[in-house]
């Protein structure tokens, strides 16, 4: 194990920046960006505008997907020479579908202190307001661009009971949403968070078939940035004849007599399914 303290190196700060609304930059992020010796940024021109808005002038190092290995070495030299460095990306939290993994990994391997300055992140912002269960979610980043690979990936995730979260670009959103409907079914819960924290922030929520129609109809439907969230696969309602338990029915029957928490505990023991999942399902049934 490597300790990162007291070795004379500087600190690498992983700083989250706004995903649209500049007021979301935290005072701590601003203070750290003002204090460090150098800022490593995905796109120095893009981030230069943010820094200008903050009145911060600093030397910058461009660190993006195509040069991360070389530039990580340069940044590590600065850190090991005692300089503090901040890493930022174009928007949101670095390393979340953004560059920085190589740098953070190597910094940790060399015992350099790495510390987060948390803040905006599109997936967390979207989930926090979507109204889908958040006790368990699976963030799968961007789906593959090629149709076949995308479908295979969706098929492999179709039975997951956790809420699924994807990032998507505007030029593929219609195709992706149609594919989710085809692979996971027209009645699967789907929520799209578009242009979060910006002027035209919009949430589309409903069954996959309805959401598909809604964004196809909306002239602005395929504009802006999207977070795509899919409700987890419903617990299978078992056929009575198979002798298996119909979980939904059991939850509903017990809920008429007992508090939801107790119901989830009992059904978890009976079926071997995770208690949290049953608790969320019971809440959904209750709301319905
Ligand atoms: N690191 C960023 C974060 O913390 O969210 C994500 C960077 S990733 C390259 C860009 C993707 O994030 C976009 O294609 C979109 O899916 C999502 N995204 C970023 N900002 C968004 C916003 N304001 N509204 C909706 N989605 C957004």
PDB file of C-alpha atoms and ligand atoms in Angstrom:
ATOM      1  CA  UNK A   1       0.000   0.000   0.000  1.00  0.00           C
ATOM      2  CA  UNK A   2       1.255   3.447  -0.875  1.00  0.00           C
ATOM      3  CA  UNK A   3       0.657   6.401   1.387  1.00  0.00           C
ATOM      4  CA  UNK A   4       0.288   9.691  -0.413  1.00  0.00           C
ATOM      5  CA  UNK A   5       1.182  11.928   2.472  1.00  0.00           C
ATOM      6  CA  UNK A   6       4.352  13.700   3.415  1.00  0.00           C
ATOM      7  CA  UNK A   7       6.345  12.770   0.283  1.00  0.00           C
ATOM      8  CA  UNK A   8       6.808  16.353  -0.870  1.00  0.00           C
ATOM      9  CA  UNK A   9       4.592  16.025  -3.952  1.00  0.00           C
ATOM     10  CA  UNK A  10       1.752  18.351  -4.747  1.00  0.00           C
ATOM     11  CA  UNK A  11      -1.916  17.352  -4.723  1.00  0.00           C
ATOM     12  CA  UNK A  12      -3.967  16.397  -7.756  1.00  0.00           C
ATOM     13  CA  UNK A  13      -7.461  17.884  -7.386  1.00  0.00           C
ATOM     14  CA  UNK A  14     -10.251  16.325  -9.484  1.00  0.00           C
ATOM     15  CA  UNK A  15     -12.579  19.287  -9.881  1.00  0.00           C
ATOM     16  CA  UNK A  16     -16.195  19.048 -11.073  1.00  0.00           C
ATOM     17  CA  UNK A  17     -17.374  21.975 -13.218  1.00  0.00           C
ATOM     18  CA  UNK A  18     -20.931  22.913 -14.339  1.00  0.00           C
ATOM     19  CA  UNK A  19     -22.924  20.838 -16.837  1.00  0.00           C
ATOM     20  CA  UNK A  20     -24.725  23.945 -18.080  1.00  0.00           C
ATOM     21  CA  UNK A  21     -25.517  26.409 -15.336  1.00  0.00           C
ATOM     22  CA  UNK A  22     -22.365  28.283 -14.315  1.00  0.00           C
ATOM     23  CA  UNK A  23     -23.805  28.992 -10.877  1.00  0.00           C
ATOM     24  CA  UNK A  24     -23.377  25.310 -10.087  1.00  0.00           C
ATOM     25  CA  UNK A  25     -19.617  25.730  -9.727  1.00  0.00           C
ATOM     26  CA  UNK A  26     -18.929  25.374  -6.010  1.00  0.00           C
ATOM     27  CA  UNK A  27     -17.011  28.033  -4.057  1.00  0.00           C
ATOM     28  CA  UNK A  28     -14.475  25.320  -3.170  1.00  0.00           C
ATOM     29  CA  UNK A  29     -13.968  24.431  -6.842  1.00  0.00           C
ATOM     30  CA  UNK A  30     -13.384  28.087  -7.606  1.00  0.00           C
ATOM     31  CA  UNK A  31     -10.926  28.432  -4.697  1.00  0.00           C
ATOM     32  CA  UNK A  32      -8.982  25.333  -5.741  1.00  0.00           C
ATOM     33  CA  UNK A  33      -8.785  26.467  -9.374  1.00  0.00           C
ATOM     34  CA  UNK A  34      -7.443  29.842  -8.169  1.00  0.00           C
ATOM     35  CA  UNK A  35      -4.857  28.213  -5.911  1.00  0.00           C
ATOM     36  CA  UNK A  36      -3.263  25.466  -8.016  1.00  0.00           C
ATOM     37  CA  UNK A  37      -0.115  26.021 -10.081  1.00  0.00           C
ATOM     38  CA  UNK A  38      -1.539  24.499 -13.242  1.00  0.00           C
ATOM     39  CA  UNK A  39      -4.861  23.255 -14.630  1.00  0.00           C
ATOM     40  CA  UNK A  40      -5.076  20.145 -16.810  1.00  0.00           C
ATOM     41  CA  UNK A  41      -8.130  20.417 -19.037  1.00  0.00           C
ATOM     42  CA  UNK A  42      -9.743  18.283 -21.726  1.00  0.00           C
ATOM     43  CA  UNK A  43     -10.119  21.272 -24.059  1.00  0.00           C
ATOM     44  CA  UNK A  44      -8.112  24.308 -23.005  1.00  0.00           C
ATOM     45  CA  UNK A  45     -10.105  26.713 -25.221  1.00  0.00           C
ATOM     46  CA  UNK A  46     -13.436  25.524 -23.828  1.00  0.00           C
ATOM     47  CA  UNK A  47     -12.234  25.595 -20.200  1.00  0.00           C
ATOM     48  CA  UNK A  48     -10.442  28.896 -20.837  1.00  0.00           C
ATOM     49  CA  UNK A  49     -13.866  30.506 -21.187  1.00  0.00           C
ATOM     50  CA  UNK A  50     -14.987  29.154 -17.797  1.00  0.00           C
ATOM     51  CA  UNK A  51     -11.779  30.369 -16.162  1.00  0.00           C
ATOM     52  CA  UNK A  52     -12.162  33.767 -17.801  1.00  0.00           C
ATOM     53  CA  UNK A  53     -15.702  33.965 -16.393  1.00  0.00           C
ATOM     54  CA  UNK A  54     -14.221  33.232 -12.944  1.00  0.00           C
ATOM     55  CA  UNK A  55     -11.428  35.762 -13.412  1.00  0.00           C
ATOM     56  CA  UNK A  56      -8.784  33.030 -13.115  1.00  0.00           C
ATOM     57  CA  UNK A  57      -5.615  33.059 -15.248  1.00  0.00           C
ATOM     58  CA  UNK A  58      -3.499  29.921 -15.003  1.00  0.00           C
ATOM     59  CA  UNK A  59      -1.121  27.903 -17.147  1.00  0.00           C
ATOM     60  CA  UNK A  60      -3.047  24.999 -18.708  1.00  0.00           C
ATOM     61  CA  UNK A  61      -2.105  21.568 -20.011  1.00  0.00           C
ATOM     62  CA  UNK A  62      -4.377  19.905 -22.579  1.00  0.00           C
ATOM     63  CA  UNK A  63      -5.147  16.348 -21.495  1.00  0.00           C
ATOM     64  CA  UNK A  64      -7.648  14.476 -23.636  1.00  0.00           C
ATOM     65  CA  UNK A  65      -8.422  10.938 -24.781  1.00  0.00           C
ATOM     66  CA  UNK A  66      -5.802  11.021 -27.560  1.00  0.00           C
ATOM     67  CA  UNK A  67      -2.795  12.295 -25.589  1.00  0.00           C
ATOM     68  CA  UNK A  68      -3.553  11.220 -22.029  1.00  0.00           C
ATOM     69  CA  UNK A  69      -0.585   8.858 -21.674  1.00  0.00           C
ATOM     70  CA  UNK A  70       2.006  11.466 -22.706  1.00  0.00           C
ATOM     71  CA  UNK A  71       0.397  14.310 -20.878  1.00  0.00           C
ATOM     72  CA  UNK A  72      -0.119  12.297 -17.704  1.00  0.00           C
ATOM     73  CA  UNK A  73       3.677  11.960 -17.483  1.00  0.00           C
ATOM     74  CA  UNK A  74       4.046  15.737 -17.811  1.00  0.00           C
ATOM     75  CA  UNK A  75       1.420  16.373 -15.125  1.00  0.00           C
ATOM     76  CA  UNK A  76       3.039  13.806 -12.808  1.00  0.00           C
ATOM     77  CA  UNK A  77       6.403  15.578 -13.171  1.00  0.00           C
ATOM     78  CA  UNK A  78       4.770  18.797 -12.012  1.00  0.00           C
ATOM     79  CA  UNK A  79       3.085  17.018  -9.084  1.00  0.00           C
ATOM     80  CA  UNK A  80       6.289  15.275  -8.048  1.00  0.00           C
ATOM     81  CA  UNK A  81       8.080  18.620  -8.263  1.00  0.00           C
ATOM     82  CA  UNK A  82       5.690  19.862  -5.566  1.00  0.00           C
ATOM     83  CA  UNK A  83       3.089  21.703  -7.668  1.00  0.00           C
ATOM     84  CA  UNK A  84      -0.635  21.329  -6.998  1.00  0.00           C
ATOM     85  CA  UNK A  85      -2.618  20.515 -10.145  1.00  0.00           C
ATOM     86  CA  UNK A  86      -6.363  20.613 -10.876  1.00  0.00           C
ATOM     87  CA  UNK A  87      -7.934  18.325 -13.473  1.00  0.00           C
ATOM     88  CA  UNK A  88     -11.137  19.516 -15.129  1.00  0.00           C
ATOM     89  CA  UNK A  89     -13.138  18.272 -18.108  1.00  0.00           C
ATOM     90  CA  UNK A  90     -15.430  20.106 -20.539  1.00  0.00           C
ATOM     91  CA  UNK A  91     -18.403  19.624 -18.222  1.00  0.00           C
ATOM     92  CA  UNK A  92     -19.272  17.823 -15.022  1.00  0.00           C
ATOM     93  CA  UNK A  93     -17.050  15.396 -13.165  1.00  0.00           C
ATOM     94  CA  UNK A  94     -13.764  14.327 -14.775  1.00  0.00           C
ATOM     95  CA  UNK A  95     -13.391  10.559 -15.431  1.00  0.00           C
ATOM     96  CA  UNK A  96     -17.178  10.089 -15.707  1.00  0.00           C
ATOM     97  CA  UNK A  97     -17.248   9.328 -19.455  1.00  0.00           C
ATOM     98  CA  UNK A  98     -14.373  11.812 -19.615  1.00  0.00           C
ATOM     99  CA  UNK A  99     -10.550  11.650 -19.617  1.00  0.00           C
ATOM    100  CA  UNK A 100      -8.453  11.370 -16.459  1.00  0.00           C
ATOM    101  CA  UNK A 101      -8.360   7.671 -15.587  1.00  0.00           C
ATOM    102  CA  UNK A 102      -4.744   7.148 -16.701  1.00  0.00           C
ATOM    103  CA  UNK A 103      -3.567  10.211 -14.783  1.00  0.00           C
ATOM    104  CA  UNK A 104      -5.406   9.344 -11.560  1.00  0.00           C
ATOM    105  CA  UNK A 105      -4.243   5.743 -11.700  1.00  0.00           C
ATOM    106  CA  UNK A 106      -0.606   6.685 -12.235  1.00  0.00           C
ATOM    107  CA  UNK A 107      -0.738   9.411  -9.592  1.00  0.00           C
ATOM    108  CA  UNK A 108      -2.014   6.889  -7.053  1.00  0.00           C
ATOM    109  CA  UNK A 109       0.623   4.339  -8.087  1.00  0.00           C
ATOM    110  CA  UNK A 110       3.306   6.936  -7.424  1.00  0.00           C
ATOM    111  CA  UNK A 111       1.912   7.896  -4.032  1.00  0.00           C
ATOM    112  CA  UNK A 112       0.690  11.338  -5.125  1.00  0.00           C
ATOM    113  CA  UNK A 113      -2.291  12.618  -3.147  1.00  0.00           C
ATOM    114  CA  UNK A 114      -5.458  12.671  -5.283  1.00  0.00           C
ATOM    115  CA  UNK A 115      -8.543  14.360  -3.881  1.00  0.00           C
ATOM    116  CA  UNK A 116     -11.991  15.064  -5.334  1.00  0.00           C
ATOM    117  CA  UNK A 117     -13.706  18.426  -5.388  1.00  0.00           C
ATOM    118  CA  UNK A 118     -17.216  17.090  -6.029  1.00  0.00           C
ATOM    119  CA  UNK A 119     -19.962  18.876  -7.884  1.00  0.00           C
ATOM    120  CA  UNK A 120     -22.125  18.566 -11.000  1.00  0.00           C
ATOM    121  CA  UNK A 121     -22.469  15.232 -12.753  1.00  0.00           C
ATOM    122  CA  UNK A 122     -25.176  14.713 -15.384  1.00  0.00           C
ATOM    123  CA  UNK A 123     -26.022  11.145 -14.363  1.00  0.00           C
ATOM    124  CA  UNK A 124     -26.516  12.013 -10.694  1.00  0.00           C
ATOM    125  CA  UNK A 125     -28.465  15.184 -11.519  1.00  0.00           C
ATOM    126  CA  UNK A 126     -30.731  13.241 -13.881  1.00  0.00           C
ATOM    127  CA  UNK A 127     -31.314  10.360 -11.467  1.00  0.00           C
ATOM    128  CA  UNK A 128     -32.036  12.682  -8.560  1.00  0.00           C
ATOM    129  CA  UNK A 129     -35.017  14.179 -10.394  1.00  0.00           C
ATOM    130  CA  UNK A 130     -36.259  11.272 -12.547  1.00  0.00           C
ATOM    131  CA  UNK A 131     -38.519   9.522 -10.060  1.00  0.00           C
ATOM    132  CA  UNK A 132     -36.999   6.107 -10.773  1.00  0.00           C
ATOM    133  CA  UNK A 133     -35.642   3.874  -7.985  1.00  0.00           C
ATOM    134  CA  UNK A 134     -32.118   4.952  -7.063  1.00  0.00           C
ATOM    135  CA  UNK A 135     -31.257   2.355  -4.429  1.00  0.00           C
ATOM    136  CA  UNK A 136     -29.425   0.415  -7.134  1.00  0.00           C
ATOM    137  CA  UNK A 137     -28.456   1.759 -10.551  1.00  0.00           C
ATOM    138  CA  UNK A 138     -26.093   0.733 -13.289  1.00  0.00           C
ATOM    139  CA  UNK A 139     -24.336   3.487 -15.220  1.00  0.00           C
ATOM    140  CA  UNK A 140     -23.325   2.126 -18.615  1.00  0.00           C
ATOM    141  CA  UNK A 141     -21.887   5.323 -20.165  1.00  0.00           C
ATOM    142  CA  UNK A 142     -22.405   5.699 -23.922  1.00  0.00           C
ATOM    143  CA  UNK A 143     -23.884   2.771 -25.829  1.00  0.00           C
ATOM    144  CA  UNK A 144     -21.788   1.549 -28.789  1.00  0.00           C
ATOM    145  CA  UNK A 145     -22.232   3.641 -31.951  1.00  0.00           C
ATOM    146  CA  UNK A 146     -22.690   0.594 -34.207  1.00  0.00           C
ATOM    147  CA  UNK A 147     -26.215  -0.710 -34.378  1.00  0.00           C
ATOM    148  CA  UNK A 148     -25.473  -4.421 -33.865  1.00  0.00           C
ATOM    149  CA  UNK A 149     -23.151  -3.829 -30.899  1.00  0.00           C
ATOM    150  CA  UNK A 150     -25.666  -1.427 -29.388  1.00  0.00           C
ATOM    151  CA  UNK A 151     -28.469  -3.940 -29.599  1.00  0.00           C
ATOM    152  CA  UNK A 152     -26.278  -6.702 -28.104  1.00  0.00           C
ATOM    153  CA  UNK A 153     -25.392  -4.418 -25.202  1.00  0.00           C
ATOM    154  CA  UNK A 154     -29.047  -3.533 -24.604  1.00  0.00           C
ATOM    155  CA  UNK A 155     -30.018  -7.211 -24.734  1.00  0.00           C
ATOM    156  CA  UNK A 156     -27.361  -8.048 -22.157  1.00  0.00           C
ATOM    157  CA  UNK A 157     -28.801  -5.401 -19.813  1.00  0.00           C
ATOM    158  CA  UNK A 158     -32.504  -6.077 -20.422  1.00  0.00           C
ATOM    159  CA  UNK A 159     -33.009  -8.351 -17.384  1.00  0.00           C
ATOM    160  CA  UNK A 160     -31.094  -6.199 -14.900  1.00  0.00           C
ATOM    161  CA  UNK A 161     -33.343  -5.186 -12.028  1.00  0.00           C
ATOM    162  CA  UNK A 162     -31.326  -2.036 -11.225  1.00  0.00           C
ATOM    163  CA  UNK A 163     -32.214   1.273 -12.899  1.00  0.00           C
ATOM    164  CA  UNK A 164     -30.072   1.684 -16.034  1.00  0.00           C
ATOM    165  CA  UNK A 165     -28.423   4.991 -16.924  1.00  0.00           C
ATOM    166  CA  UNK A 166     -26.829   5.931 -20.265  1.00  0.00           C
ATOM    167  CA  UNK A 167     -25.355   9.043 -21.818  1.00  0.00           C
ATOM    168  CA  UNK A 168     -26.425   9.811 -25.369  1.00  0.00           C
ATOM    169  CA  UNK A 169     -25.684  12.410 -28.005  1.00  0.00           C
ATOM    170  CA  UNK A 170     -28.498  14.300 -29.783  1.00  0.00           C
ATOM    171  CA  UNK A 171     -27.832  12.731 -33.189  1.00  0.00           C
ATOM    172  CA  UNK A 172     -28.444   9.196 -31.907  1.00  0.00           C
ATOM    173  CA  UNK A 173     -31.134   9.783 -29.302  1.00  0.00           C
ATOM    174  CA  UNK A 174     -34.153   8.848 -31.444  1.00  0.00           C
ATOM    175  CA  UNK A 175     -32.519   5.648 -32.634  1.00  0.00           C
ATOM    176  CA  UNK A 176     -31.398   4.675 -29.124  1.00  0.00           C
ATOM    177  CA  UNK A 177     -34.778   5.265 -27.551  1.00  0.00           C
ATOM    178  CA  UNK A 178     -36.513   3.253 -30.293  1.00  0.00           C
ATOM    179  CA  UNK A 179     -34.059   0.431 -29.711  1.00  0.00           C
ATOM    180  CA  UNK A 180     -34.652   0.472 -25.957  1.00  0.00           C
ATOM    181  CA  UNK A 181     -38.390   0.183 -26.656  1.00  0.00           C
ATOM    182  CA  UNK A 182     -37.826  -2.726 -29.060  1.00  0.00           C
ATOM    183  CA  UNK A 183     -35.417  -4.662 -26.835  1.00  0.00           C
ATOM    184  CA  UNK A 184     -36.906  -3.956 -23.397  1.00  0.00           C
ATOM    185  CA  UNK A 185     -40.546  -3.616 -24.360  1.00  0.00           C
ATOM    186  CA  UNK A 186     -42.909  -0.704 -25.028  1.00  0.00           C
ATOM    187  CA  UNK A 187     -44.160  -0.701 -21.426  1.00  0.00           C
ATOM    188  CA  UNK A 188     -40.751  -0.448 -19.728  1.00  0.00           C
ATOM    189  CA  UNK A 189     -40.376   2.778 -17.707  1.00  0.00           C
ATOM    190  CA  UNK A 190     -38.171   5.293 -19.469  1.00  0.00           C
ATOM    191  CA  UNK A 191     -37.066   8.786 -18.444  1.00  0.00           C
ATOM    192  CA  UNK A 192     -34.984  11.183 -20.555  1.00  0.00           C
ATOM    193  CA  UNK A 193     -33.296  14.177 -18.948  1.00  0.00           C
ATOM    194  CA  UNK A 194     -32.466  16.760 -21.627  1.00  0.00           C
ATOM    195  CA  UNK A 195     -30.353  19.933 -21.262  1.00  0.00           C
ATOM    196  CA  UNK A 196     -30.187  19.605 -17.490  1.00  0.00           C
ATOM    197  CA  UNK A 197     -29.610  22.845 -15.559  1.00  0.00           C
ATOM    198  CA  UNK A 198     -29.955  24.820 -18.831  1.00  0.00           C
ATOM    199  CA  UNK A 199     -32.752  27.060 -20.117  1.00  0.00           C
ATOM    200  CA  UNK A 200     -34.495  24.316 -22.064  1.00  0.00           C
ATOM    201  CA  UNK A 201     -34.231  21.577 -19.442  1.00  0.00           C
ATOM    202  CA  UNK A 202     -36.900  18.942 -20.164  1.00  0.00           C
ATOM    203  CA  UNK A 203     -37.799  15.581 -18.682  1.00  0.00           C
ATOM    204  CA  UNK A 204     -39.693  13.039 -20.799  1.00  0.00           C
ATOM    205  CA  UNK A 205     -41.093  10.262 -18.634  1.00  0.00           C
ATOM    206  CA  UNK A 206     -43.448   7.365 -19.171  1.00  0.00           C
ATOM    207  CA  UNK A 207     -43.532   3.990 -20.857  1.00  0.00           C
ATOM    208  CA  UNK A 208     -40.844   3.505 -23.512  1.00  0.00           C
ATOM    209  CA  UNK A 209     -43.443   3.529 -26.317  1.00  0.00           C
ATOM    210  CA  UNK A 210     -44.941   6.829 -25.115  1.00  0.00           C
ATOM    211  CA  UNK A 211     -41.566   8.519 -24.595  1.00  0.00           C
ATOM    212  CA  UNK A 212     -40.506   7.448 -28.074  1.00  0.00           C
ATOM    213  CA  UNK A 213     -43.583   9.060 -29.586  1.00  0.00           C
ATOM    214  CA  UNK A 214     -43.182  12.193 -27.451  1.00  0.00           C
ATOM    215  CA  UNK A 215     -39.638  12.964 -28.588  1.00  0.00           C
ATOM    216  CA  UNK A 216     -40.400  12.069 -32.207  1.00  0.00           C
ATOM    217  CA  UNK A 217     -43.284  14.565 -32.104  1.00  0.00           C
ATOM    218  CA  UNK A 218     -41.335  17.316 -30.310  1.00  0.00           C
ATOM    219  CA  UNK A 219     -39.520  19.509 -32.892  1.00  0.00           C
ATOM    220  CA  UNK A 220     -36.776  20.077 -30.277  1.00  0.00           C
ATOM    221  CA  UNK A 221     -36.844  16.438 -29.210  1.00  0.00           C
ATOM    222  CA  UNK A 222     -33.487  15.522 -30.701  1.00  0.00           C
ATOM    223  CA  UNK A 223     -31.670  18.699 -29.632  1.00  0.00           C
ATOM    224  CA  UNK A 224     -29.252  19.103 -26.767  1.00  0.00           C
ATOM    225  CA  UNK A 225     -27.630  16.666 -24.367  1.00  0.00           C
ATOM    226  CA  UNK A 226     -29.392  13.659 -22.896  1.00  0.00           C
ATOM    227  CA  UNK A 227     -29.270  11.287 -19.976  1.00  0.00           C
ATOM    228  CA  UNK A 228     -31.319   8.167 -20.691  1.00  0.00           C
ATOM    229  CA  UNK A 229     -32.713   6.250 -17.710  1.00  0.00           C
ATOM    230  CA  UNK A 230     -34.533   2.928 -17.913  1.00  0.00           C
ATOM    231  CA  UNK A 231     -36.501   1.410 -15.032  1.00  0.00           C
ATOM    232  CA  UNK A 232     -35.094  -1.944 -13.925  1.00  0.00           C
ATOM    233  CA  UNK A 233     -36.621  -5.134 -15.300  1.00  0.00           C
ATOM    234  CA  UNK A 234     -39.831  -5.868 -13.386  1.00  0.00           C
ATOM    235  CA  UNK A 235     -39.752  -8.837 -11.071  1.00  0.00           C
ATOM    236  CA  UNK A 236     -41.141 -11.747 -13.013  1.00  0.00           C
ATOM    237  CA  UNK A 237     -44.771 -12.445 -12.133  1.00  0.00           C
ATOM    238  CA  UNK A 238     -44.742 -16.217 -11.946  1.00  0.00           C
ATOM    239  CA  UNK A 239     -47.504 -18.375 -13.278  1.00  0.00           C
ATOM    240  CA  UNK A 240     -49.569 -19.885 -10.484  1.00  0.00           C
ATOM    241  CA  UNK A 241     -49.512 -23.307 -12.110  1.00  0.00           C
ATOM    242  CA  UNK A 242     -45.731 -23.509 -11.989  1.00  0.00           C
ATOM    243  CA  UNK A 243     -46.007 -23.612  -8.224  1.00  0.00           C
ATOM    244  CA  UNK A 244     -43.788 -20.531  -7.904  1.00  0.00           C
ATOM    245  CA  UNK A 245     -44.759 -17.497  -5.887  1.00  0.00           C
ATOM    246  CA  UNK A 246     -46.329 -14.501  -7.639  1.00  0.00           C
ATOM    247  CA  UNK A 247     -44.190 -11.841  -5.994  1.00  0.00           C
ATOM    248  CA  UNK A 248     -46.364  -8.856  -6.875  1.00  0.00           C
ATOM    249  CA  UNK A 249     -49.453 -10.589  -5.537  1.00  0.00           C
ATOM    250  CA  UNK A 250     -47.662 -11.582  -2.361  1.00  0.00           C
ATOM    251  CA  UNK A 251     -46.401  -8.027  -1.821  1.00  0.00           C
ATOM    252  CA  UNK A 252     -49.878  -6.594  -2.413  1.00  0.00           C
ATOM    253  CA  UNK A 253     -51.606  -9.085  -0.093  1.00  0.00           C
ATOM    254  CA  UNK A 254     -49.139  -8.537   2.728  1.00  0.00           C
ATOM    255  CA  UNK A 255     -49.160  -4.760   2.279  1.00  0.00           C
ATOM    256  CA  UNK A 256     -52.848  -4.747   3.096  1.00  0.00           C
ATOM    257  CA  UNK A 257     -51.911  -6.045   6.559  1.00  0.00           C
ATOM    258  CA  UNK A 258     -48.365  -4.899   7.308  1.00  0.00           C
ATOM    259  CA  UNK A 259     -45.962  -1.956   6.900  1.00  0.00           C
ATOM    260  CA  UNK A 260     -43.978  -1.960   3.628  1.00  0.00           C
ATOM    261  CA  UNK A 261     -40.610  -2.514   5.316  1.00  0.00           C
ATOM    262  CA  UNK A 262     -41.851  -5.640   7.082  1.00  0.00           C
ATOM    263  CA  UNK A 263     -43.469  -6.903   3.877  1.00  0.00           C
ATOM    264  CA  UNK A 264     -40.195  -6.537   1.955  1.00  0.00           C
ATOM    265  CA  UNK A 265     -38.352  -8.433   4.696  1.00  0.00           C
ATOM    266  CA  UNK A 266     -40.804 -11.338   4.725  1.00  0.00           C
ATOM    267  CA  UNK A 267     -40.972 -11.639   0.930  1.00  0.00           C
ATOM    268  CA  UNK A 268     -37.162 -11.463   0.723  1.00  0.00           C
ATOM    269  CA  UNK A 269     -36.949 -14.419   3.080  1.00  0.00           C
ATOM    270  CA  UNK A 270     -39.584 -16.339   1.143  1.00  0.00           C
ATOM    271  CA  UNK A 271     -38.245 -15.720  -2.350  1.00  0.00           C
ATOM    272  CA  UNK A 272     -34.530 -15.129  -1.803  1.00  0.00           C
ATOM    273  CA  UNK A 273     -34.790 -11.827  -3.738  1.00  0.00           C
ATOM    274  CA  UNK A 274     -32.946  -8.703  -2.486  1.00  0.00           C
ATOM    275  CA  UNK A 275     -34.880  -6.844   0.212  1.00  0.00           C
ATOM    276  CA  UNK A 276     -34.164  -3.376  -1.269  1.00  0.00           C
ATOM    277  CA  UNK A 277     -35.483  -4.425  -4.646  1.00  0.00           C
ATOM    278  CA  UNK A 278     -38.683  -5.785  -3.071  1.00  0.00           C
ATOM    279  CA  UNK A 279     -39.063  -2.646  -0.979  1.00  0.00           C
ATOM    280  CA  UNK A 280     -38.888  -0.449  -4.122  1.00  0.00           C
ATOM    281  CA  UNK A 281     -41.288  -2.771  -5.950  1.00  0.00           C
ATOM    282  CA  UNK A 282     -43.723  -2.645  -3.018  1.00  0.00           C
ATOM    283  CA  UNK A 283     -43.601   1.169  -3.067  1.00  0.00           C
ATOM    284  CA  UNK A 284     -44.317   1.163  -6.801  1.00  0.00           C
ATOM    285  CA  UNK A 285     -47.259  -1.220  -6.348  1.00  0.00           C
ATOM    286  CA  UNK A 286     -48.561   0.914  -3.508  1.00  0.00           C
ATOM    287  CA  UNK A 287     -48.352   4.066  -5.645  1.00  0.00           C
ATOM    288  CA  UNK A 288     -50.190   2.328  -8.479  1.00  0.00           C
TER     289      UNK A 288
HETATM  290  N1  LIG B   1     -18.307  14.176 -17.124  1.00  0.00           N
HETATM  291  C1  LIG B   1     -19.647  14.523 -17.474  1.00  0.00           C
HETATM  292  C2  LIG B   1     -20.557  14.344 -16.243  1.00  0.00           C
HETATM  293  O1  LIG B   1     -20.053  14.384 -15.123  1.00  0.00           O
HETATM  294  O2  LIG B   1     -21.753  14.213 -16.392  1.00  0.00           O
HETATM  295  C3  LIG B   1     -20.144  13.733 -18.673  1.00  0.00           C
HETATM  296  C4  LIG B   1     -19.313  13.918 -19.896  1.00  0.00           C
HETATM  297  S1  LIG B   1     -19.867  13.022 -21.295  1.00  0.00           S
HETATM  298  C5  LIG B   1     -18.556  13.282 -22.422  1.00  0.00           C
HETATM  299  C6  LIG B   1     -21.095  14.056 -21.984  1.00  0.00           C
HETATM  300  C7  LIG B   1     -22.484  13.466 -21.875  1.00  0.00           C
HETATM  301  O3  LIG B   1     -23.022  13.728 -20.591  1.00  0.00           O
HETATM  302  C8  LIG B   1     -23.482  14.069 -22.844  1.00  0.00           C
HETATM  303  O4  LIG B   1     -23.435  13.435 -24.123  1.00  0.00           O
HETATM  304  C9  LIG B   1     -24.798  13.791 -22.150  1.00  0.00           C
HETATM  305  O5  LIG B   1     -25.194  12.459 -22.336  1.00  0.00           O
HETATM  306  C10 LIG B   1     -24.401  13.991 -20.680  1.00  0.00           C
HETATM  307  N2  LIG B   1     -24.617  15.387 -20.273  1.00  0.00           N
HETATM  308  C11 LIG B   1     -23.699  16.319 -19.993  1.00  0.00           C
HETATM  309  N3  LIG B   1     -24.302  17.481 -19.653  1.00  0.00           N
HETATM  310  C12 LIG B   1     -25.630  17.282 -19.729  1.00  0.00           C
HETATM  311  C13 LIG B   1     -26.778  18.090 -19.498  1.00  0.00           C
HETATM  312  N4  LIG B   1     -26.659  19.357 -19.145  1.00  0.00           N
HETATM  313  N5  LIG B   1     -27.993  17.522 -19.665  1.00  0.00           N
HETATM  314  C14 LIG B   1     -28.128  16.240 -20.029  1.00  0.00           C
HETATM  315  N6  LIG B   1     -27.073  15.426 -20.265  1.00  0.00           N
HETATM  316  C15 LIG B   1     -25.849  15.935 -20.112  1.00  0.00           C
END
